[in-house]
Coordinates of N, CA and C in Angstrom, one line a residue:
M29 N 103.0 -182.8 -27.8 CA 103.2 -182.1 -26.4 C 104.5 -181.3 -26.4
R30 N 105.5 -181.9 -27.0 CA 106.8 -181.1 -27.0 C 106.7 -179.8 -27.8
S31 N 106.0 -179.9 -28.9 CA 105.9 -178.8 -29.9 C 105.0 -177.7 -29.3
S32 N 103.9 -178.0 -28.4 CA 103.1 -177.2 -27.8 C 103.9 -176.3 -26.7
M33 N 104.7 -177.0 -25.9 CA 105.7 -176.3 -24.9 C 106.6 -175.3 -25.7
L34 N 107.1 -175.7 -26.8 CA 108.1 -174.8 -27.5 C 107.3 -173.6 -28.0
A35 N 106.0 -173.8 -28.5 CA 105.2 -172.7 -28.9 C 104.9 -171.7 -27.8
I36 N 104.6 -172.3 -26.6 CA 104.2 -171.5 -25.4 C 105.6 -170.6 -25.0
L37 N 106.8 -171.3 -25.1 CA 107.9 -170.6 -24.7 C 108.3 -169.5 -25.7
L38 N 108.0 -169.7 -27.0 CA 108.2 -168.7 -28.0 C 107.3 -167.5 -27.8
V39 N 106.0 -167.8 -27.5 CA 105.0 -166.7 -27.3 C 105.5 -165.8 -26.1
V40 N 105.7 -166.6 -24.9 CA 106.3 -165.9 -23.7 C 107.4 -165.0 -24.0
S41 N 108.4 -165.5 -24.6 CA 109.6 -164.8 -24.9 C 109.4 -163.7 -25.7
A42 N 108.3 -163.6 -26.6 CA 108.1 -162.6 -27.5 C 107.4 -161.5 -27.0
V43 N 106.7 -161.6 -25.7 CA 105.9 -160.6 -25.0 C 106.9 -159.7 -24.3
P44 N 106.8 -158.5 -24.6 CA 107.8 -157.5 -24.1 C 107.6 -157.5 -22.5
G45 N 108.8 -157.5 -21.8 CA 108.9 -157.5 -20.4 C 108.8 -158.9 -19.7
C46 N 108.4 -160.0 -20.2 CA 108.1 -161.2 -19.7 C 109.5 -161.9 -19.2
N47 N 110.5 -161.7 -19.9 CA 111.8 -162.3 -19.4 C 112.9 -161.3 -19.0
R48 N 112.4 -160.2 -18.5 CA 113.3 -159.2 -17.9 C 113.6 -159.5 -16.5
E49 N 114.7 -159.1 -16.2 CA 115.1 -159.2 -14.7 C 114.4 -158.2 -13.8
L50 N 114.1 -158.7 -12.6 CA 113.4 -157.7 -11.6 C 114.5 -156.8 -11.2
T51 N 113.9 -155.5 -10.8 CA 114.8 -154.6 -10.2 C 115.1 -154.9 -8.8
D52 N 116.1 -154.3 -8.2 CA 116.3 -154.5 -6.8 C 115.1 -154.2 -5.9
D53 N 114.3 -153.1 -6.2 CA 113.2 -152.7 -5.4 C 112.0 -153.8 -5.5
E54 N 111.9 -154.3 -6.9 CA 110.9 -155.4 -7.0 C 111.1 -156.6 -6.3
K55 N 112.5 -157.0 -6.2 CA 113.0 -158.1 -5.4 C 112.8 -157.9 -3.9
E56 N 113.0 -156.7 -3.5 CA 112.8 -156.4 -2.0 C 111.4 -156.4 -1.7
F57 N 110.5 -155.8 -2.6 CA 109.0 -155.8 -2.3 C 108.6 -157.2 -2.3
N58 N 108.9 -158.1 -3.2 CA 108.5 -159.4 -3.1 C 109.0 -160.2 -1.9
M59 N 110.2 -159.9 -1.5 CA 110.7 -160.6 -0.2 C 110.0 -160.0 1.0
Q60 N 109.7 -158.7 1.1 CA 109.0 -158.1 2.2 C 107.4 -158.7 2.4
M61 N 106.8 -158.9 1.1 CA 105.5 -159.5 1.1 C 105.7 -160.9 1.7
Y62 N 106.6 -161.6 1.1 CA 106.6 -163.1 1.7 C 107.1 -163.1 3.1
L63 N 107.9 -162.3 3.6 CA 108.2 -162.2 5.0 C 106.9 -161.8 5.8
G64 N 106.2 -160.9 5.3 CA 104.9 -160.5 6.0 C 103.9 -161.6 6.1
D65 N 103.9 -162.4 5.0 CA 103.0 -163.6 5.0 C 103.4 -164.6 6.1
I66 N 104.8 -164.9 6.1 CA 105.3 -165.9 6.9 C 105.2 -165.5 8.4
Y67 N 105.3 -164.2 8.7 CA 105.3 -163.7 10.2 C 103.8 -163.6 10.6
F68 N 102.9 -163.3 9.7 CA 101.5 -163.2 9.9 C 101.0 -164.6 10.3
K69 N 101.3 -165.6 9.5 CA 100.9 -166.9 9.7 C 101.5 -167.6 11.0
G70 N 102.6 -167.0 11.4 CA 103.2 -167.4 12.7 C 102.9 -166.6 13.9
Y71 N 101.8 -165.8 13.7 CA 101.3 -164.8 14.8 C 102.5 -163.9 15.3
K72 N 103.3 -163.5 14.5 CA 104.4 -162.6 14.9 C 103.9 -161.3 14.1
Y73 N 103.0 -160.7 14.8 CA 102.4 -159.4 14.2 C 103.2 -158.2 14.0
E74 N 104.0 -158.1 15.0 CA 104.9 -156.8 15.0 C 105.9 -156.9 13.8
E75 N 106.5 -158.1 13.7 CA 107.3 -158.3 12.6 C 106.7 -158.2 11.3
A76 N 105.4 -158.8 11.2 CA 104.8 -158.8 9.9 C 104.3 -157.4 9.6
V77 N 104.0 -156.5 10.7 CA 103.6 -155.1 10.3 C 104.9 -154.4 9.7
S78 N 106.0 -154.7 10.3 CA 107.2 -154.0 9.7 C 107.5 -154.5 8.3
A79 N 107.4 -155.7 8.0 CA 107.7 -156.3 6.7 C 106.5 -155.7 5.6
Y80 N 105.2 -155.7 5.9 CA 104.2 -155.1 5.1 C 104.5 -153.7 4.8
A81 N 104.8 -153.0 6.0 CA 105.0 -151.4 5.9 C 106.3 -151.3 5.0
R82 N 107.4 -151.9 5.0 CA 108.4 -151.8 4.1 C 107.9 -152.1 2.7
A83 N 107.2 -153.2 2.5 CA 106.6 -153.4 1.1 C 105.8 -152.2 0.7
Y84 N 104.8 -151.7 1.5 CA 104.1 -150.5 1.1 C 104.9 -149.4 0.7
E85 N 106.0 -149.1 1.4 CA 107.0 -148.0 1.2 C 107.6 -148.2 -0.2
L86 N 107.8 -149.4 -0.7 CA 108.5 -149.8 -1.9 C 107.5 -149.6 -3.0
K87 N 106.2 -149.9 -2.9 CA 105.2 -149.9 -3.9 C 103.8 -149.5 -3.3
K88 N 103.7 -148.2 -3.2 CA 102.5 -147.6 -2.6 C 101.2 -147.9 -3.1
D89 N 101.3 -148.3 -4.5 CA 100.1 -148.6 -5.2 C 99.7 -150.1 -5.2
S90 N 100.3 -150.8 -4.3 CA 100.0 -152.2 -4.1 C 99.0 -152.5 -3.3
Y91 N 97.8 -153.0 -3.9 CA 96.6 -153.5 -3.2 C 97.0 -154.5 -2.2
H92 N 97.9 -155.5 -2.6 CA 98.2 -156.5 -1.7 C 99.0 -156.2 -0.3
A93 N 99.9 -155.1 -0.6 CA 100.6 -154.6 0.5 C 99.7 -153.9 1.4
N94 N 98.7 -153.2 1.0 CA 97.8 -152.5 1.9 C 96.8 -153.5 2.6
I95 N 96.3 -154.5 1.9 CA 95.5 -155.4 2.6 C 96.4 -156.2 3.7
G96 N 97.6 -156.6 3.3 CA 98.4 -157.3 4.3 C 98.7 -156.4 5.5
L97 N 99.0 -155.1 5.2 CA 99.3 -154.3 6.2 C 98.2 -154.0 7.2
G98 N 96.9 -153.9 6.6 CA 95.8 -153.7 7.4 C 95.4 -154.9 8.3
A99 N 95.4 -156.1 7.6 CA 95.0 -157.3 8.3 C 95.9 -157.5 9.5
T100 N 97.2 -157.4 9.3 CA 98.3 -157.5 10.3 C 98.1 -156.4 11.5
A101 N 97.9 -155.2 11.1 CA 97.8 -154.1 12.1 C 96.6 -154.4 12.9
R102 N 95.5 -154.9 12.3 CA 94.2 -155.2 12.9 C 94.5 -156.4 14.1
E103 N 95.1 -157.4 13.6 CA 95.4 -158.5 14.6 C 96.4 -158.1 15.7
Y104 N 97.5 -157.3 15.3 CA 98.4 -156.9 16.3 C 97.7 -155.9 17.3
S105 N 96.8 -155.0 16.8 CA 96.1 -154.0 17.7 C 95.3 -154.8 18.7
L106 N 94.6 -155.8 18.3 CA 93.8 -156.7 19.3 C 94.5 -157.4 20.3
T107 N 95.8 -157.9 19.9 CA 96.6 -158.5 20.8 C 97.2 -157.5 22.0
L108 N 97.4 -156.3 21.3 CA 98.0 -155.3 22.2 C 97.0 -155.0 23.3
Y109 N 95.7 -154.9 22.8 CA 94.7 -154.5 23.9 C 94.6 -155.5 24.9
V110 N 94.6 -156.8 24.6 CA 94.7 -157.9 25.6 C 95.8 -157.6 26.6
E111 N 97.0 -157.4 26.0 CA 98.2 -157.3 26.8 C 98.1 -156.0 27.7
A112 N 97.6 -155.0 27.1 CA 97.4 -153.8 28.0 C 96.5 -154.1 29.1
E113 N 95.4 -154.8 29.0 CA 94.4 -155.1 30.0 C 95.2 -156.0 31.1
R114 N 96.0 -156.9 30.6 CA 96.8 -157.8 31.6 C 97.8 -156.9 32.3
L115 N 98.4 -155.9 31.8 CA 99.3 -155.0 32.5 C 98.6 -154.1 33.5
Y116 N 97.5 -153.7 33.1 CA 96.5 -152.9 34.0 C 96.2 -153.8 35.3
S117 N 95.9 -155.1 35.0 CA 95.5 -155.8 36.1 C 96.6 -156.2 37.1
I118 N 97.8 -156.2 36.7 CA 98.9 -156.4 37.6 C 99.6 -155.0 38.0
K119 N 98.8 -154.0 37.8 CA 99.2 -152.7 38.4 C 100.4 -152.0 37.7
K120 N 100.6 -152.3 36.4 CA 101.6 -151.6 35.7 C 101.0 -150.6 34.7
S121 N 100.2 -149.7 35.2 CA 99.5 -148.7 34.3 C 100.2 -147.9 33.5
D122 N 101.5 -147.5 33.8 CA 102.3 -146.8 32.8 C 102.5 -147.6 31.5
L123 N 102.9 -148.8 31.7 CA 103.3 -149.8 30.6 C 101.9 -150.0 29.9
G124 N 100.8 -150.1 30.7 CA 99.6 -150.5 30.0 C 99.1 -149.3 29.2
G125 N 99.3 -148.0 29.6 CA 99.0 -147.0 29.0 C 99.7 -146.8 27.7
R126 N 100.9 -147.1 27.7 CA 101.7 -147.1 26.4 C 101.2 -148.3 25.5
T127 N 101.0 -149.4 25.9 CA 100.4 -150.4 25.2 C 99.2 -150.0 24.3
V128 N 98.3 -149.4 25.2 CA 97.1 -149.1 24.6 C 97.3 -147.9 23.4
K129 N 98.2 -147.1 23.7 CA 98.5 -146.1 22.8 C 99.1 -146.7 21.4
K130 N 100.0 -147.7 21.6 CA 100.4 -148.5 20.6 C 99.4 -149.3 19.7
A131 N 98.4 -149.9 20.5 CA 97.2 -150.5 19.9 C 96.3 -149.6 19.2
D132 N 96.2 -148.4 19.7 CA 95.4 -147.3 18.9 C 96.1 -147.0 17.7
T133 N 97.3 -146.9 17.6 CA 98.1 -146.5 16.5 C 98.0 -147.7 15.5
M134 N 98.1 -148.9 15.9 CA 97.9 -150.0 14.9 C 96.6 -150.1 14.3
T135 N 95.5 -149.7 15.2 CA 94.2 -149.7 14.8 C 93.9 -148.6 13.6
E136 N 94.4 -147.4 13.9 CA 94.4 -146.3 12.9 C 95.2 -146.7 11.7
A137 N 96.4 -147.4 11.9 CA 97.2 -147.9 10.6 C 96.2 -148.9 9.8
A138 N 95.5 -149.7 10.5 CA 94.8 -150.7 9.7 C 93.7 -150.1 9.0
F139 N 93.0 -149.1 9.6 CA 91.9 -148.4 8.9 C 92.4 -147.5 7.7
Q140 N 93.7 -147.1 7.8 CA 94.2 -146.3 6.7 C 94.5 -147.2 5.6
A141 N 95.2 -148.4 5.9 CA 95.6 -149.3 4.9 C 94.4 -149.8 4.1
F142 N 93.3 -150.2 4.8 CA 92.0 -150.5 4.0 C 91.5 -149.5 3.3
G143 N 91.6 -148.3 3.8 CA 91.1 -147.2 3.0 C 91.9 -147.0 1.6
R144 N 93.2 -147.2 1.8 CA 94.0 -147.1 0.6 C 93.5 -148.2 -0.5
A145 N 93.4 -149.5 0.2 CA 93.0 -150.7 -0.6 C 91.8 -150.4 -1.4
E146 N 90.8 -149.7 -0.6 CA 89.5 -149.4 -1.2 C 89.6 -148.5 -2.3
K147 N 90.5 -147.5 -2.3 CA 90.7 -146.6 -3.4 C 91.3 -147.2 -4.6
L148 N 92.2 -148.2 -4.4 CA 92.9 -149.0 -5.4 C 91.9 -150.0 -6.1
H149 N 91.0 -150.5 -5.4 CA 90.1 -151.5 -5.9 C 88.7 -151.1 -5.3
P150 N 88.1 -150.1 -5.9 CA 86.7 -149.7 -5.2 C 85.7 -150.9 -5.2
G151 N 85.0 -151.1 -4.2 CA 84.0 -152.0 -4.1 C 84.4 -153.4 -4.0
D152 N 85.7 -153.6 -3.7 CA 86.3 -154.9 -3.6 C 85.8 -155.6 -2.4
H153 N 85.3 -156.9 -2.5 CA 84.8 -157.6 -1.4 C 85.8 -157.9 -0.3
V154 N 87.0 -158.1 -0.7 CA 88.2 -158.4 0.3 C 88.3 -157.3 1.3
T155 N 88.3 -156.2 0.8 CA 88.6 -154.9 1.6 C 87.4 -154.8 2.5
T156 N 86.1 -155.0 2.0 CA 84.9 -154.7 2.8 C 84.9 -155.9 3.8
Y157 N 85.2 -157.1 3.5 CA 85.3 -158.0 4.4 C 86.3 -157.8 5.6
N158 N 87.5 -157.3 5.3 CA 88.5 -157.0 6.2 C 88.1 -155.8 7.2
V159 N 87.5 -154.9 6.6 CA 87.0 -153.8 7.6 C 85.8 -154.3 8.4
A160 N 84.9 -155.1 7.9 CA 83.8 -155.6 8.7 C 84.4 -156.5 9.8
L161 N 85.4 -157.3 9.4 CA 86.1 -158.2 10.4 C 86.8 -157.3 11.5
M162 N 87.3 -156.3 11.2 CA 87.9 -155.5 12.2 C 86.9 -155.0 13.2
H163 N 85.8 -154.4 12.7 CA 84.6 -154.0 13.6 C 84.1 -155.1 14.4
Y164 N 83.9 -156.3 13.8 CA 83.5 -157.5 14.6 C 84.4 -157.8 15.7
K165 N 85.7 -158.0 15.4 CA 86.6 -158.5 16.4 C 86.7 -157.3 17.4
R166 N 86.7 -156.1 17.1 CA 86.8 -155.2 18.1 C 85.6 -155.2 19.0
A167 N 84.4 -155.5 18.4 CA 83.2 -155.5 19.2 C 83.0 -156.7 20.0
T168 N 83.7 -157.9 19.7 CA 83.6 -159.1 20.4 C 84.8 -159.5 21.2
T169 N 85.8 -158.8 21.2 CA 87.0 -159.2 21.8 C 86.7 -159.5 23.3
P170 N 87.4 -160.4 23.9 CA 87.3 -160.8 25.4 C 87.8 -159.7 26.2
S171 N 88.6 -158.8 25.7 CA 89.3 -157.7 26.4 C 88.2 -156.7 26.6
Q172 N 88.1 -156.0 27.7 CA 87.3 -154.7 27.8 C 87.8 -153.7 26.9
L173 N 89.1 -153.6 26.6 CA 89.7 -152.7 25.9 C 89.4 -152.9 24.3
P174 N 89.3 -152.0 23.5 CA 89.6 -150.6 23.6 C 88.5 -149.8 24.3
Y175 N 87.5 -150.4 24.6 CA 86.3 -149.7 25.2 C 86.0 -150.2 26.5
P176 N 86.5 -149.7 27.7 CA 86.3 -150.2 28.9 C 84.8 -150.2 29.3
A177 N 84.4 -151.0 30.2 CA 83.0 -151.0 30.7 C 82.6 -149.8 31.1
G178 N 81.3 -149.2 30.7 CA 80.7 -148.1 31.2 C 81.2 -146.9 30.2
T179 N 81.8 -147.2 29.2 CA 82.3 -146.0 28.2 C 81.6 -146.5 26.9
T180 N 81.4 -145.4 26.1 CA 80.9 -145.5 24.8 C 81.8 -145.2 23.7
P181 N 81.8 -146.2 22.7 CA 82.9 -146.1 21.5 C 82.6 -144.7 20.8
P182 N 83.7 -144.0 20.4 CA 83.7 -142.8 19.7 C 82.8 -142.9 18.4

């Protein structure tokens, strides 16, 4: 057992790049992805969007950063639509309108992130699932927003 562990360590140490130090950007990327995961699981979508967006800026070719950003922006947009509807119901239409615009921006950010993920991993089922889930959640939301009664989606 001990000799097999030593053999594994020798092989790993011989592989180029295995025992190198991470760069500051790689450490920051990992930290932002971890923060995004923690915030997402805690339903703190605004903070999660910021963390995943920072991770994406550090590593634009990261499939996982794009999926995380897309999923978080999707959930955040849905909560914003519910909040906007509440604001409209208490006659705060200016604030409700701003909230709808923010929700629309998050919806667009989600679609863009999923589009980038699809380009990075064409035909990937996780991306397809997330896009389908976005359409499903938007269609079945208890809120009348983003499509108020009597209107047709674009």
